[in-house]
Coordinates of C-alpha atoms in Angstrom, one line a residue:
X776 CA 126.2 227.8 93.6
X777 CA 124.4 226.7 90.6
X778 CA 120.8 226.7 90.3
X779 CA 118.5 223.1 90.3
X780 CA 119.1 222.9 86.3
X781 CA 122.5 224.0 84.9
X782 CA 124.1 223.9 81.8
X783 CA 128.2 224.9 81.1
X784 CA 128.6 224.5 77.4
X785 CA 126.8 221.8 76.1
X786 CA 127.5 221.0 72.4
X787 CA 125.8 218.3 71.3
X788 CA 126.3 217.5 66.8
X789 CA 124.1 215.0 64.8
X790 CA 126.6 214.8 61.4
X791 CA 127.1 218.2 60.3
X792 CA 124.6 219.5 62.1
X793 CA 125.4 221.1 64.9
X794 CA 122.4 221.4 67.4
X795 CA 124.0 222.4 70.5
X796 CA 126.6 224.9 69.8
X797 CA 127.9 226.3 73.5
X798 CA 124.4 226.6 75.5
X799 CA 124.5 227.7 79.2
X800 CA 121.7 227.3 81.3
X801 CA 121.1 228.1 85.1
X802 CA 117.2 228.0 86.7
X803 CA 117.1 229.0 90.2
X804 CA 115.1 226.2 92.8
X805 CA 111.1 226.9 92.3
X806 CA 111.3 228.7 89.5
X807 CA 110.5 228.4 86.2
X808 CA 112.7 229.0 82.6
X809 CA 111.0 229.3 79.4
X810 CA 113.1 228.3 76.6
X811 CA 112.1 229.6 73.7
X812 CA 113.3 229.3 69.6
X813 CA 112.6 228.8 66.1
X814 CA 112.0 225.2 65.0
X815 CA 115.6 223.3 64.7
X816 CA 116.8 226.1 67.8
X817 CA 118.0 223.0 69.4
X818 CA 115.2 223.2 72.6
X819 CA 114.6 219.3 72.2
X820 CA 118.3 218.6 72.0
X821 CA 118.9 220.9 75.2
X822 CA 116.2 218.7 77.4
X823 CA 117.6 215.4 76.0
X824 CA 120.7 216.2 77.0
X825 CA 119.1 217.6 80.4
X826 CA 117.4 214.4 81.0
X827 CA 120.0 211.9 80.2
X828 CA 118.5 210.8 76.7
X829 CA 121.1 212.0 74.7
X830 CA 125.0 212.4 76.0
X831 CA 126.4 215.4 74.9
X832 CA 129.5 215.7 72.9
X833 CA 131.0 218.3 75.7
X834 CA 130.2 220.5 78.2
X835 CA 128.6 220.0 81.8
X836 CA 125.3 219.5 82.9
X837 CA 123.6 219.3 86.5
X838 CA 120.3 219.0 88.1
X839 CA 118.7 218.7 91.4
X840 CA 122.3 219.0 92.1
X841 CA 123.3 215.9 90.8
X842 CA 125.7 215.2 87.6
X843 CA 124.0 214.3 84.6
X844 CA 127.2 212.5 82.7
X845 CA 128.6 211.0 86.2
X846 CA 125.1 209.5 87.8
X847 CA 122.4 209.3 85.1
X848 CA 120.4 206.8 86.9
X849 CA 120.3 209.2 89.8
X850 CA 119.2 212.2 87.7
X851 CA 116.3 210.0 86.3
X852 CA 114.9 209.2 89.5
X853 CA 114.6 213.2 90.9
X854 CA 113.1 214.3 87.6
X855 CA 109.6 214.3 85.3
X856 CA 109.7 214.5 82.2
X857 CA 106.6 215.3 79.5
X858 CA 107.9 215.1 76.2
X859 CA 106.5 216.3 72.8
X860 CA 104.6 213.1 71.6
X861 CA 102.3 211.6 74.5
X862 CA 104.0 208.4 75.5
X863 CA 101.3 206.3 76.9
X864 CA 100.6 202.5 76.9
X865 CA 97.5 202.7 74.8
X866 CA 96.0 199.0 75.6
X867 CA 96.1 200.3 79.1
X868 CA 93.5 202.1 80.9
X869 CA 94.4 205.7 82.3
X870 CA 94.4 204.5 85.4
X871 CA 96.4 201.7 84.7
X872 CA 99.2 203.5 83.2
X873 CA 99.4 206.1 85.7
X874 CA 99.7 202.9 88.5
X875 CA 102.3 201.4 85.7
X876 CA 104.7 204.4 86.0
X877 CA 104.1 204.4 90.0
X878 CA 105.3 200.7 90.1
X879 CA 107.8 201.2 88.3
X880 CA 109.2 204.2 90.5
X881 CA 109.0 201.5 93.6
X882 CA 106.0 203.0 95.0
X883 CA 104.0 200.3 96.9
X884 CA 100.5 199.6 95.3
X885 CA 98.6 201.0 97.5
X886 CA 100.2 204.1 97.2
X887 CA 100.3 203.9 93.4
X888 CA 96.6 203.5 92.8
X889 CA 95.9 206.4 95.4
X890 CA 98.3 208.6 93.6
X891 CA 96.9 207.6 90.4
X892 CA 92.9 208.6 91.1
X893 CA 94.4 211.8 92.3
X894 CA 95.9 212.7 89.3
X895 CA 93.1 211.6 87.0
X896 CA 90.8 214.3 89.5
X897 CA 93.3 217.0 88.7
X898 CA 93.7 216.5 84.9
X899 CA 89.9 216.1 84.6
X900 CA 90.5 212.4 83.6
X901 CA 88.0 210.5 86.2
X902 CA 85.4 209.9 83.9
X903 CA 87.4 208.1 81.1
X904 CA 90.2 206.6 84.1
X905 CA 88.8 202.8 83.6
X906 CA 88.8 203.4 79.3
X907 CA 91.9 201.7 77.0
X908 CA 94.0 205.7 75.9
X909 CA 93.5 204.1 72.6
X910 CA 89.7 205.3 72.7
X911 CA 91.3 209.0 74.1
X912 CA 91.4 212.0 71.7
X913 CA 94.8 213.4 71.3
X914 CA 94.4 216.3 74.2
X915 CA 93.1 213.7 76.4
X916 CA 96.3 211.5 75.6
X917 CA 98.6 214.7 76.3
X918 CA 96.9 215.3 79.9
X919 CA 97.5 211.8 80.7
X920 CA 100.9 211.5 79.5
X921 CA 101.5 214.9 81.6
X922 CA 100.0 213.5 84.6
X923 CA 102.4 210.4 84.6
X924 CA 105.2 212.9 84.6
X925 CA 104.3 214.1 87.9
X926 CA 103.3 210.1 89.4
X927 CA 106.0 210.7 91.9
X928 CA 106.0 214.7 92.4
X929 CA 109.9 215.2 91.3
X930 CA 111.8 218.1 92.6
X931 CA 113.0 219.5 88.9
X932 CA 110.6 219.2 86.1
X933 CA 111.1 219.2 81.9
X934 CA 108.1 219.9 79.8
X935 CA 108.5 219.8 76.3
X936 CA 105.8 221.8 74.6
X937 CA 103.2 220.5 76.8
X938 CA 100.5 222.2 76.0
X939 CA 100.6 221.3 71.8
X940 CA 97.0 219.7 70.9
X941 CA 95.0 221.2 74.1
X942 CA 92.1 222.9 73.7
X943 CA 92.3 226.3 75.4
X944 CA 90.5 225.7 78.7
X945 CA 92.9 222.3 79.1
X946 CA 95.6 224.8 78.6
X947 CA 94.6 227.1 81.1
X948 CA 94.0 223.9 83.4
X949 CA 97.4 222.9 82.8
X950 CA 98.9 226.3 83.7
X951 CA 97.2 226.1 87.3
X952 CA 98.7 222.8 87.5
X953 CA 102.0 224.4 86.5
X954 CA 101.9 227.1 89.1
X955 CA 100.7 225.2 91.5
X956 CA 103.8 222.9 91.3
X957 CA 106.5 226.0 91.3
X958 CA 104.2 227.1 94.0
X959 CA 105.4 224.0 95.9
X960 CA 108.9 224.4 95.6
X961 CA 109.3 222.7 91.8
X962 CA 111.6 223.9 89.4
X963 CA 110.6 223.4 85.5
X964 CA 112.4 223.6 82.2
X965 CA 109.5 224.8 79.6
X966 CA 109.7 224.7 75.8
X967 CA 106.9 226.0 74.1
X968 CA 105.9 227.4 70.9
X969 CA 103.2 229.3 72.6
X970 CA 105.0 232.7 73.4
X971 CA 101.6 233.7 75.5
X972 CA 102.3 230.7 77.7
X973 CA 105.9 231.6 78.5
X974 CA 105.0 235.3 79.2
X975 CA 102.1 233.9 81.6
X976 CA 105.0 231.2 83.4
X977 CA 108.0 231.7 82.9
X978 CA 110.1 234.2 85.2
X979 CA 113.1 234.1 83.3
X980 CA 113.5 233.1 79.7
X981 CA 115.9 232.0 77.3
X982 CA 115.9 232.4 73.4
X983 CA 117.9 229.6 71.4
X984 CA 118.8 229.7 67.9
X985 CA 121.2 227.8 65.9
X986 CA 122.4 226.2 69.1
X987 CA 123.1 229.2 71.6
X988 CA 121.6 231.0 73.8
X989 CA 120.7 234.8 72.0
X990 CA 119.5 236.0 74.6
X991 CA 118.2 235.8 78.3
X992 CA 115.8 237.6 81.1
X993 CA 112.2 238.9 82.3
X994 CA 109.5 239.1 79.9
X995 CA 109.6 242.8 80.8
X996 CA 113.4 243.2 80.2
X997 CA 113.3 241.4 76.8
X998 CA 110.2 243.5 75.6
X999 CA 112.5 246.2 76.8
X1000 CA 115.5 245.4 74.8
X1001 CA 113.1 245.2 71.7
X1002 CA 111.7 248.8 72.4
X1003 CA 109.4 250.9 71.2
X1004 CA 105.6 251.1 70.7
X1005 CA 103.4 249.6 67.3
X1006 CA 101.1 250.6 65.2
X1007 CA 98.7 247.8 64.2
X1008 CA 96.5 248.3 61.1
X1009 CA 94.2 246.0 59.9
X1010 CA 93.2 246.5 56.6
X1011 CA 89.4 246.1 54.8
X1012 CA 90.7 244.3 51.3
X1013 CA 93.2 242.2 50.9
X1014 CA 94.4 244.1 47.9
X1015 CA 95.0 247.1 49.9
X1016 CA 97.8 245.0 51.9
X1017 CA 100.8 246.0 50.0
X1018 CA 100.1 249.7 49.6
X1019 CA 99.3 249.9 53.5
X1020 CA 102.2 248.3 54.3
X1021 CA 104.5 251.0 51.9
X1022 CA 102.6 254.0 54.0
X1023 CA 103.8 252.4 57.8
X1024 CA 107.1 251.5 56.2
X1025 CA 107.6 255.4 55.6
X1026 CA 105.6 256.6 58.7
X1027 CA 107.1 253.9 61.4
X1028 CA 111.3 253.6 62.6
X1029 CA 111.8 250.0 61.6
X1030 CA 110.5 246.5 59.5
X1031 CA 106.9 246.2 58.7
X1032 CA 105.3 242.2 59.8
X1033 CA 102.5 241.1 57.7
X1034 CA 99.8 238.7 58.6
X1035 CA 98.0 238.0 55.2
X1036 CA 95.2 236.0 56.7
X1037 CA 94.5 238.4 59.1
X1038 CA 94.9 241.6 57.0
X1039 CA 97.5 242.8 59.7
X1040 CA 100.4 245.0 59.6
X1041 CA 102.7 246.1 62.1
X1042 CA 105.7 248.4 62.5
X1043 CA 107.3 249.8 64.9
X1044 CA 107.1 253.4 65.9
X1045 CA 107.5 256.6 67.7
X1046 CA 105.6 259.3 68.1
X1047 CA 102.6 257.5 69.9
X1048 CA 99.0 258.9 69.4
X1049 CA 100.4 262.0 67.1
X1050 CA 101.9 259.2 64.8
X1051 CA 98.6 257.0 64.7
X1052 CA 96.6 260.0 63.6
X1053 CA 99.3 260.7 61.2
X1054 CA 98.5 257.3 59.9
X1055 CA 95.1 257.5 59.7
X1056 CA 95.0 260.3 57.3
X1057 CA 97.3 258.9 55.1
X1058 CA 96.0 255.8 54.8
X1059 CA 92.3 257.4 54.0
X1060 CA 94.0 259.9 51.8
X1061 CA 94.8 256.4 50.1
X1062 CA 90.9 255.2 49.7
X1063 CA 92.2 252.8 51.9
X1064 CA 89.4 251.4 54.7
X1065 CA 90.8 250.0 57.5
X1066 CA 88.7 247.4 60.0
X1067 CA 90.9 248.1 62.8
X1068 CA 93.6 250.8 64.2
X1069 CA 95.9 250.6 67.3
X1070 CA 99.0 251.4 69.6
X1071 CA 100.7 248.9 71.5
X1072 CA 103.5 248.0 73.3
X1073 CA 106.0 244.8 72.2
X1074 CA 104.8 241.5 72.8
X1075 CA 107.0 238.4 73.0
X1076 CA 106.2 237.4 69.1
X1077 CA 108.2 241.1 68.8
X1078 CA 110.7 239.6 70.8
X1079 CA 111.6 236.6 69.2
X1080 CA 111.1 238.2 65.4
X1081 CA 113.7 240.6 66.8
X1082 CA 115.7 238.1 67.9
X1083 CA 115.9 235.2 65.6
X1084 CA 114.6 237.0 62.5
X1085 CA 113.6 233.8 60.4
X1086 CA 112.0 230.0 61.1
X1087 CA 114.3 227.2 60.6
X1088 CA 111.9 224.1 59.4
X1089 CA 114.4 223.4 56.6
X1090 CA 117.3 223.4 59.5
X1091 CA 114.4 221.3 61.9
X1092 CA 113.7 218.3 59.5
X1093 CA 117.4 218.4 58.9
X1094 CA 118.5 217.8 62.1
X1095 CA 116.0 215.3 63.1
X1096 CA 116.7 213.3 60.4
X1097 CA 120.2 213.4 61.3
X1098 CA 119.5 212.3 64.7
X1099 CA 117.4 209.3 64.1
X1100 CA 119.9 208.1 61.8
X1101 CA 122.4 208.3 64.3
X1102 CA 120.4 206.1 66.8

């Protein structure tokens, strides 16, 4: 039986750009799936097509159990959706907008405007509910717009990089808000460029690139797949870059990553301490100082380097430039 979002072969093309290429998708009630990808992956495409704002060209598509290209109107009203731009009336006060979107879901007034002074409490809004969201800095504007997703406390919920612009105690904030709502029996579909957030939420992700699906699982099991332990160096002088990078090239089992403005290199390895002593030396036999020296297991970044390889801005402009011509 499939899960409270699923997805048989969506394939959705803007020209010749083809952003959904074949993508399957199933999240299990109450949990949630982190969908993950370079920019121009086609993760905004995906929830469009989710959320009945874009029809896709083929393929099948369901949530909360109902069909998405059969009863649209019926999907809307059993979903939240928080999308990448903040999409708030901003000649409205916060606490008018949040009573706005109640309304406008049937709620009774009453009910509304009690609905609405909880959520400003909960997103930390209460102070600023009665000011025009013109006169609200950007996080602010990205709390409220969150909080109207979740006016009328839908079973399946879509979050599109919600957490771009906030500051990092709003972010935490926002991630008890998240786990309070799986906690509750909510299901949520979470794109994010954040891979920290997605290893702190998610219990199953998905990595998209050039329209499909690459790969699929547990934090754990995807670290897995990548393998291994690193060998982190930070470096003293810039200049030394290059020539540090050449010695873990030789010592370590795989690519080096370089983070010029940190003075960071990484490379895969094994051997464990053995190999970072090995490293040491060489690098002093070098005259080269280093600030910093570790071992470590993968993280998610290793993941999704592993995975997708590259970043796709070039594909990303081309593709939305596609799609708003094609509206």
């Amino acid at each position: 039986m499939p899960g409270a979002i699923y997805a048989e072969g969506l394939v959705k093309t803007f020209g010749d750009v083809k952003a959904l290429d074949g993508v399957d998708l199933d999240v299990p009630q109450g949990t949630v799936l982190g969908l993950l990808g370079p920019n121009g992956a086609g993760k905004t495409t995906a929830v469009r097509c989710l959320t009945t704002l874009l029809r896709p060209d083929s393929g099948r598509a369901v949530v909360a159990g109902i069909d998405v290209l059969a009863q649209p109107d019926a999907v809307r009203r059993s979903i939240g959706l928080s999308g990448q731009f903040a999409a708030v009336d901003e000649y409205l006060t916060g606490r008018e907008n949040l009573q706005m979107v109640g309304q406008l879901y049937q709620m009774r007034s009453r009910t509304a405007k009690r609905r609405a002074a909880e959520l400003l409490e909960q997103f930390h809004l209460t102070e600023a509910a009665d000011r025009p969201t013109k006169t609200y800095s950007g996080g602010m504007r990205r709390r409220l717009d969150l909080a109207a997703a979740l006016v009328v406390s839908p079973p399946v919920m879509f979050m599109d990089e919600p957490t771009t612009g906030l500051d990092p105690r709003n972010r935490q904030q926002l991630w008890e808000v998240i786990k309070d709502l799986v906690s509750g029996g909510t299901t949520l579909l979470l794109t994010t460029q954040y891979l920290e957030e997605a290893d702190h939420l998610a219990h199953d992700i998905a990595v998209v690139d050039h329209g499909r699906v690459i790969a699929q699982g547990t934090s754990d099991q995807l670290k897995a797949r990548t393998g291994g332990e690193r060998v982190e160096v930070v470096v003293h002088d810039r200049e030394h870059i290059r020539t540090a990078s050449e010695v873990l090239r030789a010592l370590g089992k795989g690519e080096t990553t370089v983070q010029e403005h940190m003075r960071k290199i990484t490379v895969p390895v094994t051997g464990g301490a053995k190999l970072l002593s090995e490293v040491i030396r060489e690098l002093d036999g070098r005259g080269i100082e280093i600030d910093d020296i570790g071992l470590r297991r993968p993280t998610l970044d290793d993941v999704f380097i592993s995975l997708t390889g590259h970043l796709a801005e070039a594909r990303a402009a081309e593709a939305e430039a596609t799609e708003e011509a094609a509206k």
